[in-house]
Coordinates of C-alpha atoms and ligand atoms in Angstrom, one line a residue:
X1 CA 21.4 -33.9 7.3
X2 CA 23.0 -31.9 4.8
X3 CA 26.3 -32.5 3.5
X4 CA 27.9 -28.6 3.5
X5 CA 31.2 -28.1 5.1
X6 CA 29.8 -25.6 7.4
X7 CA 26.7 -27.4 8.6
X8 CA 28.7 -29.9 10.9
X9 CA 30.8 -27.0 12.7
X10 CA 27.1 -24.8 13.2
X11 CA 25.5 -28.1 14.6
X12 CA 28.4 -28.5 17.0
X13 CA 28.8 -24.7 17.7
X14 CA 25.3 -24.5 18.6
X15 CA 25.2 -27.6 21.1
X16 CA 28.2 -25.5 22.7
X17 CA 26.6 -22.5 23.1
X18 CA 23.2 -23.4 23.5
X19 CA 22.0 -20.8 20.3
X20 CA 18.4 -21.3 19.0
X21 CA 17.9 -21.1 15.3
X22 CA 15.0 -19.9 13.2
X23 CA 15.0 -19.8 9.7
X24 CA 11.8 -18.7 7.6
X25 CA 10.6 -20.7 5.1
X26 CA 11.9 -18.7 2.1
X27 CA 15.3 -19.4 3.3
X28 CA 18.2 -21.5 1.5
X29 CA 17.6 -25.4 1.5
X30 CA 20.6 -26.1 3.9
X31 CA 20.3 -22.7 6.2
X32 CA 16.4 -24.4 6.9
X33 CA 18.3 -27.8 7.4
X34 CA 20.4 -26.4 10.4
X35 CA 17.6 -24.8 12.1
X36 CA 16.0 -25.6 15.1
X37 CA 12.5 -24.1 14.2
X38 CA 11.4 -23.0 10.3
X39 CA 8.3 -21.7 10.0
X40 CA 6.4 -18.4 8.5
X41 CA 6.0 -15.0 10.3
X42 CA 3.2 -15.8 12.4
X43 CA 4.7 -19.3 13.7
X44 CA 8.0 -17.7 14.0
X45 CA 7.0 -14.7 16.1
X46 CA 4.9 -17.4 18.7
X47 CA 8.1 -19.9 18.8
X48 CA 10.5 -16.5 19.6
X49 CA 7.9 -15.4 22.5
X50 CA 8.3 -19.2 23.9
X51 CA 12.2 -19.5 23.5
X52 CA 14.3 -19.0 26.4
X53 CA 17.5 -19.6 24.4
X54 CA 20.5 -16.9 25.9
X55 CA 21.2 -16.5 22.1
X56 CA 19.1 -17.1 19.2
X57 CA 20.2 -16.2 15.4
X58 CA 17.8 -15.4 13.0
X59 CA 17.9 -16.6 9.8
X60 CA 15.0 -14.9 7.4
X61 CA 14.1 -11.0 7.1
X62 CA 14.9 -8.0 9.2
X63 CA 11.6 -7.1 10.4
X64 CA 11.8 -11.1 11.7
X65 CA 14.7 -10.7 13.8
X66 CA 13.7 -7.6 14.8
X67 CA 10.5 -9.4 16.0
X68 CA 12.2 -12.2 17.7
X69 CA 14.2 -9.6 20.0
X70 CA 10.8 -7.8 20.8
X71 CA 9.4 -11.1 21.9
X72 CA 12.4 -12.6 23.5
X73 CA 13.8 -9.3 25.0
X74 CA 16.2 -11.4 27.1
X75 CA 18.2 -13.4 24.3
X76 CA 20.8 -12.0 22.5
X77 CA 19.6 -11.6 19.0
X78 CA 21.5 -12.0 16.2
X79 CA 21.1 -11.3 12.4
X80 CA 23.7 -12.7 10.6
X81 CA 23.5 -10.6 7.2
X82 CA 21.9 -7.4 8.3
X83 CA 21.5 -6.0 5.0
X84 CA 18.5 -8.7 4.7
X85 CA 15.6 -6.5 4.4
X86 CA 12.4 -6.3 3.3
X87 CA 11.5 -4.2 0.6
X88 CA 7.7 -4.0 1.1
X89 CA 8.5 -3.3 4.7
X90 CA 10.9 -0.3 3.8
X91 CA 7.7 1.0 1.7
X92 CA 6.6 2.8 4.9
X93 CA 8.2 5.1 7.6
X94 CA 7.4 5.3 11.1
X95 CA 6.7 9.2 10.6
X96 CA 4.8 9.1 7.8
X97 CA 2.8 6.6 10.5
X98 CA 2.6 9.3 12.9
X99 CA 1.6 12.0 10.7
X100 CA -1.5 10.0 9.6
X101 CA -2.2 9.0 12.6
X102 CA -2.4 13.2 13.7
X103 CA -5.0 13.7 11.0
X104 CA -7.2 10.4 11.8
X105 CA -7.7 10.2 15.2
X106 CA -9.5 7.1 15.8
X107 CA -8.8 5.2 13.1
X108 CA -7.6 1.8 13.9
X109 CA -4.0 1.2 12.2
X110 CA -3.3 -2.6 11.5
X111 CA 0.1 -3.3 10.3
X112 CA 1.5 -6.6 8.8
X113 CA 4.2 -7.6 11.1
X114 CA 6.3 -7.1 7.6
X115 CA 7.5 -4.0 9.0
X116 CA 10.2 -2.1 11.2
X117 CA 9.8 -1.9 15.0
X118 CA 9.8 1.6 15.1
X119 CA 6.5 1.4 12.6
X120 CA 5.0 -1.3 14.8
X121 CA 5.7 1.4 17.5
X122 CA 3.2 3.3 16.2
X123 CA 0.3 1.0 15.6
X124 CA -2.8 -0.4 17.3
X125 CA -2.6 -4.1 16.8
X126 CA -0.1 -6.3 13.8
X127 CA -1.2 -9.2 12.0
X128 CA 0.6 -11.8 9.2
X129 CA -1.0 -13.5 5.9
X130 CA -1.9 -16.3 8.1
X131 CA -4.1 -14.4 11.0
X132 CA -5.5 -10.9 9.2
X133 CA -9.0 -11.6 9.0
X134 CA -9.4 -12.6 12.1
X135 CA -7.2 -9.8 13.2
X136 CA -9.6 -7.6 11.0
X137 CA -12.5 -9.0 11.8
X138 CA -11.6 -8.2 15.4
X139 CA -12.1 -4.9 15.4
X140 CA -15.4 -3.3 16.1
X141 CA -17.6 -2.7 12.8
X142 CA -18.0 1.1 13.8
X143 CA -14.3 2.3 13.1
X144 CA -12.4 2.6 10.6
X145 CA -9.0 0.7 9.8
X146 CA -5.6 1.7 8.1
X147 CA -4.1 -1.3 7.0
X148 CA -0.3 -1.0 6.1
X149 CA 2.0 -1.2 3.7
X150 CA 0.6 -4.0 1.4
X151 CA -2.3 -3.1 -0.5
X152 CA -3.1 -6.9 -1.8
X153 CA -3.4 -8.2 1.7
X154 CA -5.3 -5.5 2.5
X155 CA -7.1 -5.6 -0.4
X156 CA -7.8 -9.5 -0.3
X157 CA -9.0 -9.2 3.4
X158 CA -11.7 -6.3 2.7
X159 CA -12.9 -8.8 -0.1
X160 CA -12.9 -12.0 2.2
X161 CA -14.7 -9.6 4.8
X162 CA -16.7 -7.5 2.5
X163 CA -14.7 -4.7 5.0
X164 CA -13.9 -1.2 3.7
X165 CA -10.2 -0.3 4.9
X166 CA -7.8 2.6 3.4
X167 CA -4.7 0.8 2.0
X168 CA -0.9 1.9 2.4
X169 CA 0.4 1.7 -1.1
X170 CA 3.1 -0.6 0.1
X171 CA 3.7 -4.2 -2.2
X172 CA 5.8 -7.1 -2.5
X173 CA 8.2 -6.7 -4.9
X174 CA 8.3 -10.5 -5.3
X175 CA 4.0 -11.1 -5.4
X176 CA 2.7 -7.9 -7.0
X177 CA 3.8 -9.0 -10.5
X178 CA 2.5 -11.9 -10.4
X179 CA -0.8 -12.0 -13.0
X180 CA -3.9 -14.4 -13.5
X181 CA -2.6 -14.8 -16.8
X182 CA 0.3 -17.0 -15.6
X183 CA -2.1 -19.3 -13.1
X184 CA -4.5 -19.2 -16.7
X185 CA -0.7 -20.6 -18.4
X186 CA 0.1 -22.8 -15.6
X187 CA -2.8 -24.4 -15.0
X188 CA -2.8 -25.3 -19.5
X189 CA 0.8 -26.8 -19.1
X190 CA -0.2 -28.9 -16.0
X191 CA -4.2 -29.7 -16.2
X192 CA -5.4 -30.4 -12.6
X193 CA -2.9 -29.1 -10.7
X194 CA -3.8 -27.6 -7.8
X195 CA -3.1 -23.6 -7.6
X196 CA -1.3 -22.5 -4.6
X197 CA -0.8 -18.0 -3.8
X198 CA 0.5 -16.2 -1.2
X199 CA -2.1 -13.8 0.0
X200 CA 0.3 -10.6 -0.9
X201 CA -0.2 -11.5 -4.6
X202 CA -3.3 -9.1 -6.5
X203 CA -6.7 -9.9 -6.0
X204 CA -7.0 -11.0 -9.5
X205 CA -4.7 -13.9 -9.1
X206 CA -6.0 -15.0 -5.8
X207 CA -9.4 -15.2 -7.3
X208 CA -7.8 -17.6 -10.0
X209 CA -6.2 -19.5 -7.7
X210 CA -7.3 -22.2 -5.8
X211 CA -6.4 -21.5 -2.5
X212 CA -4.7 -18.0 -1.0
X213 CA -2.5 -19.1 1.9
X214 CA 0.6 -18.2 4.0
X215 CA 4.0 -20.0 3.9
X216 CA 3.2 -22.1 7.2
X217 CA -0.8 -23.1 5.8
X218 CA 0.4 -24.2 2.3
X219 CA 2.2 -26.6 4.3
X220 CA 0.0 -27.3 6.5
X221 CA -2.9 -27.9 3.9
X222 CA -0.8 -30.3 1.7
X223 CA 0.1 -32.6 4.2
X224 CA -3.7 -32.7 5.1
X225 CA -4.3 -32.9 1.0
X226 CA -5.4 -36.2 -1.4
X227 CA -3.7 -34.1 -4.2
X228 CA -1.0 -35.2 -6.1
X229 CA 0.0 -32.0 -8.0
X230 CA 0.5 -28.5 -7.1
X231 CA 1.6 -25.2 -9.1
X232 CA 3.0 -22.5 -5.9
X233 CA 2.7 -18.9 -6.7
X234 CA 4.6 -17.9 -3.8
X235 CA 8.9 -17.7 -3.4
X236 CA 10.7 -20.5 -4.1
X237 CA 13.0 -21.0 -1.0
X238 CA 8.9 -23.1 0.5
X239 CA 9.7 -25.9 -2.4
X240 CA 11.9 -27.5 0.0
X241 CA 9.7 -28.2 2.3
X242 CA 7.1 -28.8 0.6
X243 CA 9.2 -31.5 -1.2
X244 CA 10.8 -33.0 1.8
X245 CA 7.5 -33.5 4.0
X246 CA 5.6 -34.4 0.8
X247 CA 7.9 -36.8 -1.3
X248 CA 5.1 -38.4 -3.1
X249 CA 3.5 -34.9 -4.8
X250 CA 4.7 -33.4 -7.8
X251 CA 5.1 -29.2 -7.1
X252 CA 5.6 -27.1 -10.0
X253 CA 6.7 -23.2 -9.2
X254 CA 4.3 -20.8 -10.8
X255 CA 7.4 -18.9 -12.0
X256 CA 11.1 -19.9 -12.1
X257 CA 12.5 -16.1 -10.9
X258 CA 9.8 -15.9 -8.0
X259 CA 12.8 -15.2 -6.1
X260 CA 12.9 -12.6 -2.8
X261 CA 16.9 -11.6 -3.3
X262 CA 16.8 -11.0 0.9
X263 CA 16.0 -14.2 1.7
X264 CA 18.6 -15.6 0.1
X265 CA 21.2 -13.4 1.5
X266 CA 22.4 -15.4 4.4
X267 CA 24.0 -18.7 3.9
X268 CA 25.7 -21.1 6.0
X269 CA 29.1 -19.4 5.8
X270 CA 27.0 -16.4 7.6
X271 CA 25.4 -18.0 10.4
X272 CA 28.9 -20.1 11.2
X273 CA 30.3 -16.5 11.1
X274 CA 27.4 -15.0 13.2
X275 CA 27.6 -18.1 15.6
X276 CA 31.7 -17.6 16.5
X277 CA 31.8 -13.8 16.3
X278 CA 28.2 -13.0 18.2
X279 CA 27.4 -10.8 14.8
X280 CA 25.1 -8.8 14.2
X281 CA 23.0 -8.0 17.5
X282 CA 19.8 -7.0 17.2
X283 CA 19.7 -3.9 19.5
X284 CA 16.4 -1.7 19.7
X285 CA 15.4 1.3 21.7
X286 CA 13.8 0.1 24.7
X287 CA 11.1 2.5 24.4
X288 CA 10.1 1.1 20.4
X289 CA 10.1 -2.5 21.9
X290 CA 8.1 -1.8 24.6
X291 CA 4.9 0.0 22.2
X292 CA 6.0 -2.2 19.4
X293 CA 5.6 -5.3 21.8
X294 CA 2.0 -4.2 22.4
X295 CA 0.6 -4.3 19.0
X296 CA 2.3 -7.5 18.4
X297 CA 0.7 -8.8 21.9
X298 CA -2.9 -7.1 20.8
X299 CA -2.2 -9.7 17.9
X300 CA -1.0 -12.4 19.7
X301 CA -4.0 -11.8 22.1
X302 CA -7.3 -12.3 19.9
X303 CA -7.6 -16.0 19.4
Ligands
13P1 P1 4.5 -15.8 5.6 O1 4.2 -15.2 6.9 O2 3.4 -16.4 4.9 O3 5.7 -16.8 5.8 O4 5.0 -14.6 4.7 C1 6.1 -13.8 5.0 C2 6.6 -13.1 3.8 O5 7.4 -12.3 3.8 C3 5.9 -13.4 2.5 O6 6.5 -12.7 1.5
SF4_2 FE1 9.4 -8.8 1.9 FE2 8.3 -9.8 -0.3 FE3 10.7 -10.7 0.4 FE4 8.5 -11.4 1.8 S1 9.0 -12.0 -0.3 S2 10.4 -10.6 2.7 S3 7.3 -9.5 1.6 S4 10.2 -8.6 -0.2

């Protein structure tokens, strides 16, 4: 257990009131250690649609908590630093949605559950790094697909799939400068170590890499792995866990400053705060969580 002032008066305070807490993996070390559940988007969004907790407080993006009041419509929600965004998410608007939508009739519109309720609103079915081919491949070969807003998802599932899809011009700020070059570096400084990306990075490093994988199946693939030494392209908040479940592997971060800023906005000051003071509810337009709620069931739904 950690050792932060805070962390005793959160466990305590949570007992009491009988709060849930998530916390993505990107998240600080000790906000993780206070959580009930960590996990990526995917695992998060099926844990919030299974929780019957009156209150749950959502440690991670947004877009997240956003998605845990669409699925748990009942709880109260709460975000403790709303300011904790996501900028590939803010990369596209629900109207500019609509609009394209106008002049494509047809087209199937995927989006990655990395963006705003009122965008998953106006889409067919949502996906996350750890389900989009399937979601993709889903879909029936005769239509055609928008996938929004990150064009190296998109782009690595259209290669996985041998698909054609138009691409939203959306990125991660944190993945899209990451190069082959640095895996090519990496990989000289530690021989043998195995290459770990998050699929939102450029085709060009995931084909350098050895494996192309969401927050929740790096994890799960190391524990399954005879490996002794990894390099992670992805944020750094995941070397926790990866530390903590595998103390006997050696992990070396791709890059020191692959940081996501918004992830690392709530600490355990906030969620003590967001715990006494019920701050900040999540509150969305009925009508947005209803249509958003579909496309994230329409995911939720192909197995
Ligand atoms: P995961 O779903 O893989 O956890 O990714 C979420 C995210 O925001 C990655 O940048
Ligand atoms: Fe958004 Fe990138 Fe941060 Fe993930 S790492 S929350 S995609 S900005």
């Amino acid at each position: 257990m950690t050792e932060h002032p805070a962390a005793e008066e959160i466990i305590r305070l949570k007992k009491e009131s009988g709060a849930f807490i998530f916390a993505h993996n990107y998240t600080l070390p000790e906000v993780q250690e206070i959580a009930d559940f960590t996990g990526d988007s995917l695992e998060l969004s099926i844990k919030a649609a299974e929780v019957k907790a009156a209150k749950i407080v959502f440690c991670g993006v947004s877009f997240m908590a956003e998605t845990a009041k669409i699925l748990s419509p009942a709880s109260k929600v709460l975000h403790p630093v709303p300011s904790a965004g996501c900028a590939m998410a803010d990369m596209v608007t629900a109207e500019k949605v609509a609009q394209y939508r106008k002049s494509h009739p047809g087209t199937v519109i995927v989006a990655y559950v990395n963006t705003t309720a009122a965008v998953k609103a106006e889409v067919d079915i949502c996906c996350t790094s750890a389900n989009a081919e399937k979601i993709v491949r889903s879909i029936p070969a005769e239509k055609s697909i928008l996938f929004l807003p990150d064009c190296n998802l998109g782009r690595n599932v259209m290669n996985a799939l041998g698909r054609k899809m138009e691409l939203w011009p959306g990125y991660c700020p944190v993945h899209h400068h990451v190069t082959p070059e640095m895996i090519r570096e990496a990989r000289a400084l530690h021989p043998g170590g195995i290459v770990l990306v998050h699929p939102e990075c450029p085709e060009g490093v995931v084909r350098e890499a050895d494996h192309a994988l969401s927050t929740g199946a790096m994890l799960r693939y190391l524990l399954a792995s005879k490996e002794k030494e990894f390099i992670v392209g992805t944020e750094k908040g995941i070397l926790h866990r990866m530390k903590k479940e595998n103390p006997e592997k050696i992990f070396h971060p791709l890059l020191p400053e692959l940081v996501c800023p918004d992830m690392k906005k709530i600490t355990l000051e906030d969620v003590l705060r967001s715990l006494k003071e019920d701050l900040y509810e999540v509150v969305l337009p009925e009508e947005t969580m209803f249509r958003a709620r579909k496309a994230i069931e329409n995911m939720l739904a192909i197995k």
